[in-house]
Every structure is written in C-alpha cells, then in structure tokens.
C-alpha cells in the first residue's frame, strides 16, 4: 500500500504512449483513433500480476540482491561481465521467452551449452517447472550457463550484441561511468549550480527531460538545513 496513486500514474503513462501511437496512425492514414486505457489493467501489468498472489495463495515476491525470489523460484537479473556486470531479463513466457531463447542460441554458438539446452521450451519453461517437466535445478544450471558465457564478454560487447541480436541486456554502470557518459554529456545533462555559501559551484544531475517550449531550469541551489523555516512556518 502506497500513498502515491500508482494505478493512475501507470494509466497516465499508458495513455500517453497510446496517444502517441494514435497520433502516428492519424498522420499515416488520416483516420482518427480512439484510446481506451484501464487503470486496473495498467497496474496489473506494471507489477507483473503479483497483486494476484495473495488471492490465489501464492507467496509474495521479494527483492534480493541482483534479482527476486518468488516462493521456491529465485530470479536472477545481474550477471558478470569481463569488466563489471550486466542486467539481463532472464525470464520466460510469451513476452520475454523469445529473448531468452535468442540468448541461449548465442550461448550455444559460442560453445557454452549443448543443442538440447538451446532448444528447450524457453517460452513455457516456468510452466514446465510447475508441471514437473523441468526442475528448479535445471533453472539454476541454465543461469550458470549464462553467467559463464557473459563472464567472457565486456559490457560493451554484450550491449552491442543485444542491439544486433535483439536481446534484453544492459550494462550496469558504475558511478564513474555515469559521470563520464557520452550520452549524458551530449544532452548537457549535468548542471553546475552556484553555492554562494560555499564560494563555489556544485555539479548536479540535470532535468529528467529536455522540453522545447517550457524547458526545466534550476532556479536556485537546494536550501541548507532550516534556511527557509521562517518563510514556511510564518508565510
């Protein structure tokens, strides 16, 4: 339970995306489009239907370091690279399973698994665990196959392959890598804000979005402790 209205926040995001799709079709075909978004469905999709766990007697998902645990299932998202770590959505089902299948195909090409592992039903793999056709031990073995494979590649190599092969892999950036990011530098993300009380400027993360008509701008530095108490309490 949260104070922020998550369902409406996700519904708004879904509606914004749908409006862009509708506008694209309007420009392409000239026909108007109708957008209908369910807040209930939006929040159910956002939390991967975990809100149904309690009603059906399934254990709640809990976050772990680099993954999550769902009852007896341990999900791993962070894998080693030669120069750090990468995040891989190593999951199954109709939406994510094809990405996992392509990843295992690549691992097979590099000699890290046999054809039988490559050709497993990665779309229905989780269902097959619960029916007894696969085992949790086999899932752990598959994760180790992926870890052994990614450990031989740099983060840049894995990202390049993800773009080329349509895989769900993203590098885990260190603080230094974020600060030295060429992408963030190209969009002038970092902002130097004057701190008169320190006699110098401090570098801050910039606006989350670049807006043309109404650009987000920093008006002043963050306040010191209690700096605005009088105007807040007496204003």
CSV table of C-alpha atoms in Angstrom, one decimal:
chain,number,residue,atom,x,y,z
A,1,UNK,CA,0.0,0.0,0.0
A,2,UNK,CA,1.4,3.3,-1.1
A,3,UNK,CA,0.4,7.0,-0.7
A,4,UNK,CA,1.2,7.7,-4.4
A,5,UNK,CA,-1.7,6.7,-6.7
A,6,UNK,CA,0.3,4.1,-8.6
A,7,UNK,CA,-2.6,2.8,-10.7
A,8,UNK,CA,-3.4,6.3,-12.1
A,9,UNK,CA,0.3,7.1,-12.6
A,10,UNK,CA,0.7,3.9,-14.7
A,11,UNK,CA,-2.6,4.5,-16.5
A,12,UNK,CA,-1.4,8.0,-17.4
A,13,UNK,CA,1.8,6.7,-18.8
A,14,UNK,CA,-0.1,4.1,-20.8
A,15,UNK,CA,-2.5,6.7,-22.1
A,16,UNK,CA,0.4,9.0,-23.1
A,17,UNK,CA,2.0,6.2,-25.1
A,18,UNK,CA,-1.3,5.2,-26.7
A,19,UNK,CA,-1.9,8.8,-27.7
A,20,UNK,CA,1.5,8.9,-29.5
A,21,UNK,CA,0.6,5.7,-31.3
A,22,UNK,CA,-2.8,7.1,-32.2
A,23,UNK,CA,-1.3,10.3,-33.5
A,24,UNK,CA,1.2,8.3,-35.6
A,25,UNK,CA,-1.7,6.4,-37.2
A,26,UNK,CA,-3.6,9.6,-37.7
A,27,UNK,CA,-0.7,11.1,-39.6
A,28,UNK,CA,-0.2,7.9,-41.6
A,29,UNK,CA,-3.7,7.2,-42.6
A,30,UNK,CA,-5.7,10.3,-41.8
A,31,UNK,CA,-8.1,8.4,-39.7
A,32,UNK,CA,-8.9,9.4,-36.1
A,33,UNK,CA,-8.2,6.9,-33.3
A,34,UNK,CA,-9.9,6.1,-30.0
A,35,UNK,CA,-7.8,5.4,-27.0
A,36,UNK,CA,-9.2,3.4,-24.0
A,37,UNK,CA,-7.0,2.7,-21.1
A,38,UNK,CA,-7.9,0.7,-18.0
A,39,UNK,CA,-6.1,1.8,-14.8
A,40,UNK,CA,-6.8,-1.6,-13.2
A,41,UNK,CA,-5.2,-3.4,-16.1
A,42,UNK,CA,-2.3,-0.9,-16.3
A,43,UNK,CA,-1.3,-1.5,-12.7
A,44,UNK,CA,-1.7,-5.3,-13.0
A,45,UNK,CA,0.7,-5.3,-16.0
A,46,UNK,CA,3.1,-3.0,-14.2
A,47,UNK,CA,3.6,-5.4,-11.2
A,48,UNK,CA,3.5,-8.5,-13.5
A,49,UNK,CA,0.3,-9.6,-11.9
A,50,UNK,CA,1.9,-10.1,-8.5
A,51,UNK,CA,-1.2,-8.4,-6.9
A,52,UNK,CA,-3.0,-11.7,-7.6
A,53,UNK,CA,-0.5,-13.7,-5.5
A,54,UNK,CA,-2.4,-13.3,-2.2
A,55,UNK,CA,-5.9,-14.2,-3.5
A,56,UNK,CA,-4.7,-17.4,-5.1
A,57,UNK,CA,-2.5,-18.4,-2.2
A,58,UNK,CA,0.9,-17.8,-3.9
A,59,UNK,CA,3.8,-16.3,-2.0
A,60,UNK,CA,4.6,-12.6,-2.5
A,61,UNK,CA,7.6,-11.7,-4.5
A,62,UNK,CA,10.6,-10.3,-2.5
A,63,UNK,CA,13.6,-8.5,-3.9
A,64,UNK,CA,17.1,-9.9,-3.4
A,65,UNK,CA,20.5,-8.7,-4.4
A,66,UNK,CA,20.5,-8.7,-8.2
A,67,UNK,CA,17.2,-10.4,-8.5
A,68,UNK,CA,14.0,-11.5,-6.8
A,69,UNK,CA,12.5,-14.5,-5.0
A,70,UNK,CA,9.0,-15.8,-5.6
A,71,UNK,CA,8.4,-18.8,-3.3
A,72,UNK,CA,10.8,-21.5,-4.4
A,73,UNK,CA,11.8,-19.6,-7.5
A,74,UNK,CA,15.0,-17.5,-7.5
A,75,UNK,CA,15.1,-15.0,-10.3
A,76,UNK,CA,18.5,-13.6,-11.3
A,77,UNK,CA,18.9,-10.3,-13.2
A,78,UNK,CA,22.5,-9.4,-12.7
A,79,UNK,CA,25.3,-11.4,-14.4
A,80,UNK,CA,29.1,-10.9,-14.5
A,81,UNK,CA,30.9,-9.4,-17.4
A,82,UNK,CA,34.6,-9.3,-18.1
A,83,UNK,CA,34.8,-5.7,-16.9
A,84,UNK,CA,31.8,-5.5,-14.5
A,85,UNK,CA,28.2,-6.6,-14.6
A,86,UNK,CA,25.2,-6.5,-16.9
A,87,UNK,CA,21.5,-6.7,-16.3
A,88,UNK,CA,19.7,-9.5,-18.2
A,89,UNK,CA,15.9,-10.1,-18.1
A,90,UNK,CA,16.3,-13.9,-17.9
A,91,UNK,CA,12.7,-14.8,-17.7
A,92,UNK,CA,10.1,-16.8,-19.7
A,93,UNK,CA,6.6,-16.5,-21.0
A,94,UNK,CA,5.2,-15.3,-24.3
A,95,UNK,CA,6.6,-11.8,-24.0
A,96,UNK,CA,10.1,-12.4,-22.6
A,97,UNK,CA,10.7,-16.1,-23.5
A,98,UNK,CA,11.8,-15.3,-27.2
A,99,UNK,CA,14.6,-13.0,-25.9
A,100,UNK,CA,15.8,-15.8,-23.6
A,101,UNK,CA,15.7,-18.3,-26.5
A,102,UNK,CA,17.8,-15.9,-28.6
A,103,UNK,CA,20.3,-15.6,-25.7
A,104,UNK,CA,20.6,-19.3,-25.3
A,105,UNK,CA,21.1,-19.6,-29.1
A,106,UNK,CA,24.0,-17.2,-28.9
A,107,UNK,CA,25.5,-19.1,-25.9
A,108,UNK,CA,25.3,-22.3,-27.9
A,109,UNK,CA,27.1,-20.7,-30.9
A,110,UNK,CA,29.9,-19.7,-28.5
A,111,UNK,CA,30.1,-23.3,-27.1
A,112,UNK,CA,28.6,-22.7,-23.7
A,113,UNK,CA,25.7,-25.1,-23.9
A,114,UNK,CA,24.6,-28.0,-25.9
A,115,UNK,CA,21.8,-28.1,-28.5
A,116,UNK,CA,19.4,-29.6,-26.0
A,117,UNK,CA,19.8,-26.6,-23.7
A,118,UNK,CA,19.5,-24.2,-26.6
A,119,UNK,CA,16.3,-25.9,-27.8
A,120,UNK,CA,14.4,-26.0,-24.5
A,121,UNK,CA,10.9,-24.5,-24.5
A,122,UNK,CA,12.0,-21.2,-23.0
A,123,UNK,CA,8.6,-19.6,-23.5
A,124,UNK,CA,6.8,-22.2,-21.4
A,125,UNK,CA,9.8,-23.1,-19.2
A,126,UNK,CA,8.3,-21.8,-16.0
A,127,UNK,CA,5.0,-23.7,-16.6
A,128,UNK,CA,7.0,-26.8,-17.2
A,129,UNK,CA,8.7,-26.4,-13.8
A,130,UNK,CA,5.4,-26.4,-12.1
A,131,UNK,CA,4.2,-29.4,-14.1
A,132,UNK,CA,7.3,-31.3,-13.3
A,133,UNK,CA,8.6,-31.5,-16.8
A,134,UNK,CA,11.5,-29.2,-15.8
A,135,UNK,CA,13.2,-28.6,-12.4
A,136,UNK,CA,14.4,-25.8,-10.3
A,137,UNK,CA,17.9,-27.4,-10.5
A,138,UNK,CA,17.7,-27.1,-14.3
A,139,UNK,CA,16.9,-23.5,-14.0
A,140,UNK,CA,19.9,-23.0,-11.7
A,141,UNK,CA,22.1,-24.8,-14.3
A,142,UNK,CA,20.7,-22.5,-17.1
A,143,UNK,CA,21.6,-19.4,-15.0
A,144,UNK,CA,25.1,-20.7,-14.5
A,145,UNK,CA,25.4,-21.3,-18.3
A,146,UNK,CA,24.5,-17.6,-18.9
A,147,UNK,CA,26.9,-16.4,-16.2
A,148,UNK,CA,29.8,-18.5,-17.6
A,149,UNK,CA,29.1,-17.1,-21.0
A,150,UNK,CA,28.7,-13.4,-20.1
A,151,UNK,CA,31.8,-13.5,-18.0
A,152,UNK,CA,33.8,-13.9,-21.2
A,153,UNK,CA,32.5,-10.6,-22.8
A,154,UNK,CA,32.9,-7.0,-21.9
A,155,UNK,CA,29.9,-4.8,-21.1
A,156,UNK,CA,30.3,-3.0,-24.4
A,157,UNK,CA,30.4,-6.3,-26.4
A,158,UNK,CA,27.3,-7.6,-24.6
A,159,UNK,CA,25.4,-4.3,-25.3
A,160,UNK,CA,26.4,-4.3,-29.0
A,161,UNK,CA,25.2,-7.9,-29.3
A,162,UNK,CA,22.0,-7.1,-27.5
A,163,UNK,CA,21.3,-4.4,-30.1
A,164,UNK,CA,22.2,-6.7,-33.0
A,165,UNK,CA,20.5,-9.8,-31.8
A,166,UNK,CA,17.5,-8.2,-30.1
A,167,UNK,CA,18.4,-9.3,-26.5
A,168,UNK,CA,17.4,-7.9,-23.1
A,169,UNK,CA,20.9,-7.0,-21.9
A,170,UNK,CA,22.0,-3.6,-20.5
A,171,UNK,CA,25.3,-2.7,-18.8
A,172,UNK,CA,25.3,-2.0,-15.1
A,173,UNK,CA,27.1,1.4,-15.0
A,174,UNK,CA,29.4,2.4,-12.2
A,175,UNK,CA,29.2,5.9,-10.7
A,176,UNK,CA,32.2,7.0,-12.7
A,177,UNK,CA,30.7,5.6,-15.9
A,178,UNK,CA,27.5,7.6,-15.3
A,179,UNK,CA,29.5,10.8,-14.7
A,180,UNK,CA,31.6,10.2,-17.8
A,181,UNK,CA,28.7,9.1,-20.0
A,182,UNK,CA,29.0,10.4,-23.6
A,183,UNK,CA,25.2,10.3,-24.0
A,184,UNK,CA,24.6,12.4,-20.9
A,185,UNK,CA,27.3,14.8,-22.0
A,186,UNK,CA,25.7,15.1,-25.4
A,187,UNK,CA,22.4,16.2,-24.0
A,188,UNK,CA,24.1,18.6,-21.5
A,189,UNK,CA,22.6,16.7,-18.6
A,190,UNK,CA,24.9,17.8,-15.8
A,191,UNK,CA,24.3,21.3,-14.5
A,192,UNK,CA,26.7,23.4,-12.4
A,193,UNK,CA,24.7,25.3,-9.7
A,194,UNK,CA,26.2,28.2,-7.7
A,195,UNK,CA,26.6,27.8,-3.9
A,196,UNK,CA,27.4,31.2,-2.6
A,197,UNK,CA,27.7,30.0,1.0
A,198,UNK,CA,30.4,27.6,-0.2
A,199,UNK,CA,32.0,30.0,-2.6
A,200,UNK,CA,31.9,27.6,-5.5
A,201,UNK,CA,29.6,25.7,-7.8
A,202,UNK,CA,28.4,22.1,-7.4
A,203,UNK,CA,27.7,19.7,-10.2
A,204,UNK,CA,24.1,18.3,-10.2
A,205,UNK,CA,22.1,15.9,-12.3
A,206,UNK,CA,20.0,18.0,-14.7
A,207,UNK,CA,16.4,17.9,-15.8
A,208,UNK,CA,15.0,14.4,-16.5
A,209,UNK,CA,13.6,15.6,-19.8
A,210,UNK,CA,14.5,18.3,-22.4
A,211,UNK,CA,11.4,20.3,-23.2
A,212,UNK,CA,11.4,22.8,-26.1
A,213,UNK,CA,8.6,25.2,-25.2
A,214,UNK,CA,9.0,25.1,-21.4
A,215,UNK,CA,12.5,23.9,-20.6
A,216,UNK,CA,13.1,22.8,-17.0
A,217,UNK,CA,15.6,25.1,-15.3
A,218,UNK,CA,17.2,25.3,-11.9
A,219,UNK,CA,16.2,28.5,-10.2
A,220,UNK,CA,18.5,28.2,-7.1
A,221,UNK,CA,20.6,25.7,-5.1
A,222,UNK,CA,19.0,23.3,-2.6
A,223,UNK,CA,18.3,25.0,0.8
A,224,UNK,CA,20.6,24.5,3.8
A,225,UNK,CA,19.1,22.9,6.9
A,226,UNK,CA,16.4,25.3,8.3
A,227,UNK,CA,17.2,28.0,5.8
A,228,UNK,CA,13.5,28.7,4.9
A,229,UNK,CA,11.9,27.9,8.2
A,230,UNK,CA,10.7,31.4,8.9
A,231,UNK,CA,9.0,31.9,5.5
A,232,UNK,CA,7.5,28.4,5.5
A,233,UNK,CA,6.2,28.5,9.1
A,234,UNK,CA,5.1,32.1,9.1
A,235,UNK,CA,4.2,32.6,5.5
